[in-house]
GROMACS .gro file of C-alpha atoms in nm:
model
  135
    1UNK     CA    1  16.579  23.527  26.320
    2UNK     CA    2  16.204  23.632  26.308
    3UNK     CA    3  16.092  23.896  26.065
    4UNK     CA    4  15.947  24.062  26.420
    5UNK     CA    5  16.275  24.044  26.567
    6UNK     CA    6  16.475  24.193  26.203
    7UNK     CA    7  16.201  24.499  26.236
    8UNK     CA    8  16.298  24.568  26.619
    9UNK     CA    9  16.626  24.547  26.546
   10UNK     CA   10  16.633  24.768  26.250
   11UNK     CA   11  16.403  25.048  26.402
   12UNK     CA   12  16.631  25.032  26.714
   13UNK     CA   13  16.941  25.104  26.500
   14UNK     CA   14  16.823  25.345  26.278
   15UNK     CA   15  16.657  25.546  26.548
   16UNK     CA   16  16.954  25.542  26.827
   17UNK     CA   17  16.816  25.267  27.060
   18UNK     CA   18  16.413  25.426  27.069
   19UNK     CA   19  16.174  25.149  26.903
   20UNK     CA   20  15.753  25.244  26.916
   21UNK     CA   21  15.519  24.974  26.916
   22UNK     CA   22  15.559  24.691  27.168
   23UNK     CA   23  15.851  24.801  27.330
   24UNK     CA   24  15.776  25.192  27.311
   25UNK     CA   25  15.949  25.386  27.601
   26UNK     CA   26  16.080  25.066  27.734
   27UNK     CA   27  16.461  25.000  27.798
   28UNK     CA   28  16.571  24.802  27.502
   29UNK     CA   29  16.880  24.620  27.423
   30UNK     CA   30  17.056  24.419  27.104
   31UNK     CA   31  17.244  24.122  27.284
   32UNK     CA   32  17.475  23.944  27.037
   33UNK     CA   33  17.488  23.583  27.091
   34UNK     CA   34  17.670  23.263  26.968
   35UNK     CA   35  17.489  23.030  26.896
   36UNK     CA   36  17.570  22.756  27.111
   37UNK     CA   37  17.513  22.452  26.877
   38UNK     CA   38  17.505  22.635  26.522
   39UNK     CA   39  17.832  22.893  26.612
   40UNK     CA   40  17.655  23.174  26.400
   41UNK     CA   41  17.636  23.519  26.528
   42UNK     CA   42  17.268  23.598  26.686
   43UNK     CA   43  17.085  23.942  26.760
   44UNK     CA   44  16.836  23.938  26.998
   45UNK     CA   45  16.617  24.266  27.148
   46UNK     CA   46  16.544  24.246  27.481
   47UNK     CA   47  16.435  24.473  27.774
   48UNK     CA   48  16.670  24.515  28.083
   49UNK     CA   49  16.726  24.680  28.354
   50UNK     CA   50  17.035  24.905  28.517
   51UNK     CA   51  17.194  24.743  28.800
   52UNK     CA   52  17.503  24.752  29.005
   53UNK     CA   53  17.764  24.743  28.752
   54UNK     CA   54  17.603  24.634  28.448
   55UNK     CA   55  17.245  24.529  28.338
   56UNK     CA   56  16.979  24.283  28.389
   57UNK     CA   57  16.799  24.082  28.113
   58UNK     CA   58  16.570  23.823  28.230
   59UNK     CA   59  16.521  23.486  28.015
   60UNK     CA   60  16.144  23.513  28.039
   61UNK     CA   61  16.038  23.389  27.680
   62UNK     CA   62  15.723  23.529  27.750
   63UNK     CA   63  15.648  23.283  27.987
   64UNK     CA   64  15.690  22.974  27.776
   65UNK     CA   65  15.794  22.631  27.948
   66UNK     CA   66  16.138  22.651  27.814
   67UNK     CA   67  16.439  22.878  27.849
   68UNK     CA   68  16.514  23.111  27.525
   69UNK     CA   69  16.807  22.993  27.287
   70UNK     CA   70  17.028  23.314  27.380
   71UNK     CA   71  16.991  23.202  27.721
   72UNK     CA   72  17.177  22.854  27.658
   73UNK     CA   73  17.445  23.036  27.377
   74UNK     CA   74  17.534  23.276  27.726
   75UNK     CA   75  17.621  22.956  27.917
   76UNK     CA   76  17.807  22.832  27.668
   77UNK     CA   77  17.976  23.146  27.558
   78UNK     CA   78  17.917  23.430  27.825
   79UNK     CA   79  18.112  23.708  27.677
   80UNK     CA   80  17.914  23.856  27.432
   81UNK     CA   81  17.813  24.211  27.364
   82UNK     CA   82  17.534  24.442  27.371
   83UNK     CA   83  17.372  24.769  27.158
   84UNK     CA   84  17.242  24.982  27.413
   85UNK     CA   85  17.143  25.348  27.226
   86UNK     CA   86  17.411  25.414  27.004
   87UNK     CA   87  17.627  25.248  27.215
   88UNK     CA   88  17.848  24.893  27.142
   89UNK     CA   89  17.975  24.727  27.496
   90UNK     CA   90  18.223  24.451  27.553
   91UNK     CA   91  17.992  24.237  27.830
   92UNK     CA   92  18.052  23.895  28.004
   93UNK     CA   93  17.711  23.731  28.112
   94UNK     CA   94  17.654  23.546  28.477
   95UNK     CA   95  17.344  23.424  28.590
   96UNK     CA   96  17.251  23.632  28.897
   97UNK     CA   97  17.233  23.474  29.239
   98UNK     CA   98  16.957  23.384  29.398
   99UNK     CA   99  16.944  23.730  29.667
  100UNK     CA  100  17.078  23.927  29.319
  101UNK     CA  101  16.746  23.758  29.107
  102UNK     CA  102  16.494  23.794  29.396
  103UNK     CA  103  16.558  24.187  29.437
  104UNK     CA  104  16.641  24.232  29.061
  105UNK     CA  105  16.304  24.024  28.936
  106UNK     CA  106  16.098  24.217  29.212
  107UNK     CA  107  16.176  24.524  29.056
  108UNK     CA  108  16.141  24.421  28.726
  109UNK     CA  109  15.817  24.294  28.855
  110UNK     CA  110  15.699  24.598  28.995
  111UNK     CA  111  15.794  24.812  28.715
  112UNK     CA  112  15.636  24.601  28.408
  113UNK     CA  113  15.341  24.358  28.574
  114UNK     CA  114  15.395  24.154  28.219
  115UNK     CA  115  15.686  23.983  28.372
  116UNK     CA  116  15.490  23.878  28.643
  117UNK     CA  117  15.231  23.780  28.395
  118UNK     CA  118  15.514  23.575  28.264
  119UNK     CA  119  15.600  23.396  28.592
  120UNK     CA  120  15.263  23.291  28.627
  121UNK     CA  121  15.202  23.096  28.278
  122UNK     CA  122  15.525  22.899  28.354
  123UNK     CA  123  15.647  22.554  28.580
  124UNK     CA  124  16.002  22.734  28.548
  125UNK     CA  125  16.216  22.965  28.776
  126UNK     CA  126  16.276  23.230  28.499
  127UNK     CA  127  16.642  23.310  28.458
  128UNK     CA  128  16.788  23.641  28.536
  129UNK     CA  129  17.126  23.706  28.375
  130UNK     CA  130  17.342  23.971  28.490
  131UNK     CA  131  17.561  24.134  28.212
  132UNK     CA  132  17.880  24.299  28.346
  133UNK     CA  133  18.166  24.487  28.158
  134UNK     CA  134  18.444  24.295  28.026
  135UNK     CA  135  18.782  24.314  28.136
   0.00000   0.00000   0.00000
């Protein structure tokens, strides 16, 4: 983990889910990974979005050429969990369809231009992966 990621992810938890800086006023999560080759418990922040039944975090890695690491650990181990506010949920992770991640990355799109900042920089169809509650 990234001393930029420990700072966002101790800010976030001692302030109730509101961060400053980068990610000021934006909606923030912690999603708690397994590592998909290592098996150690990950933490990563991460804006998403409210959908239909859960939430939407997008595997953008800022519009690098590869995928993000949580991405793969979902795949290989989709239920996970998330800290949204003060708030711990039980989640299973899906990559969206392709009509769910059209209308889901439009929005996200629309509502924070970086993303489609993001898009641009990168060869890759960025990932959108739905996060629904578990069972």
């Amino acid at each position: 983990m990234s001393d930029w990621n420990d700072k966002v992810i101790a800010e976030f938890r001692a302030n109730g889910g509101q961060v400053g800086g980068h990610f000021a006023g934006q909606p923030l999560l912690l999603l708690h990974t397994i590592g998909a080759k290592s098996g150690q418990p990950r933490v990563h922040p991460m804006m998403y979005q409210k959908v239909d039944g859960g939430y939407a975090v997008f595997a953008s890695k800022a519009g690098a050429p590869t995928n993000p690491d949580w991405y793969h650990n979902l795949l290989a181990q989709p239920r996970t969990r998330a800290e949204i506010g003060t708030d711990t949920v039980e989640l299973v992770a899906r990559v969206a369809t392709e009509d769910e991640r059209e209308r889901i990355w439009s929005a996200q799109k629309a509502a924070y231009p970086f993303f489609a900042d993001y898009e641009r920089k990168t060869n890759r169809q960025i990932p959108v992966v739905v996060l629904e509650p578990a069972p």
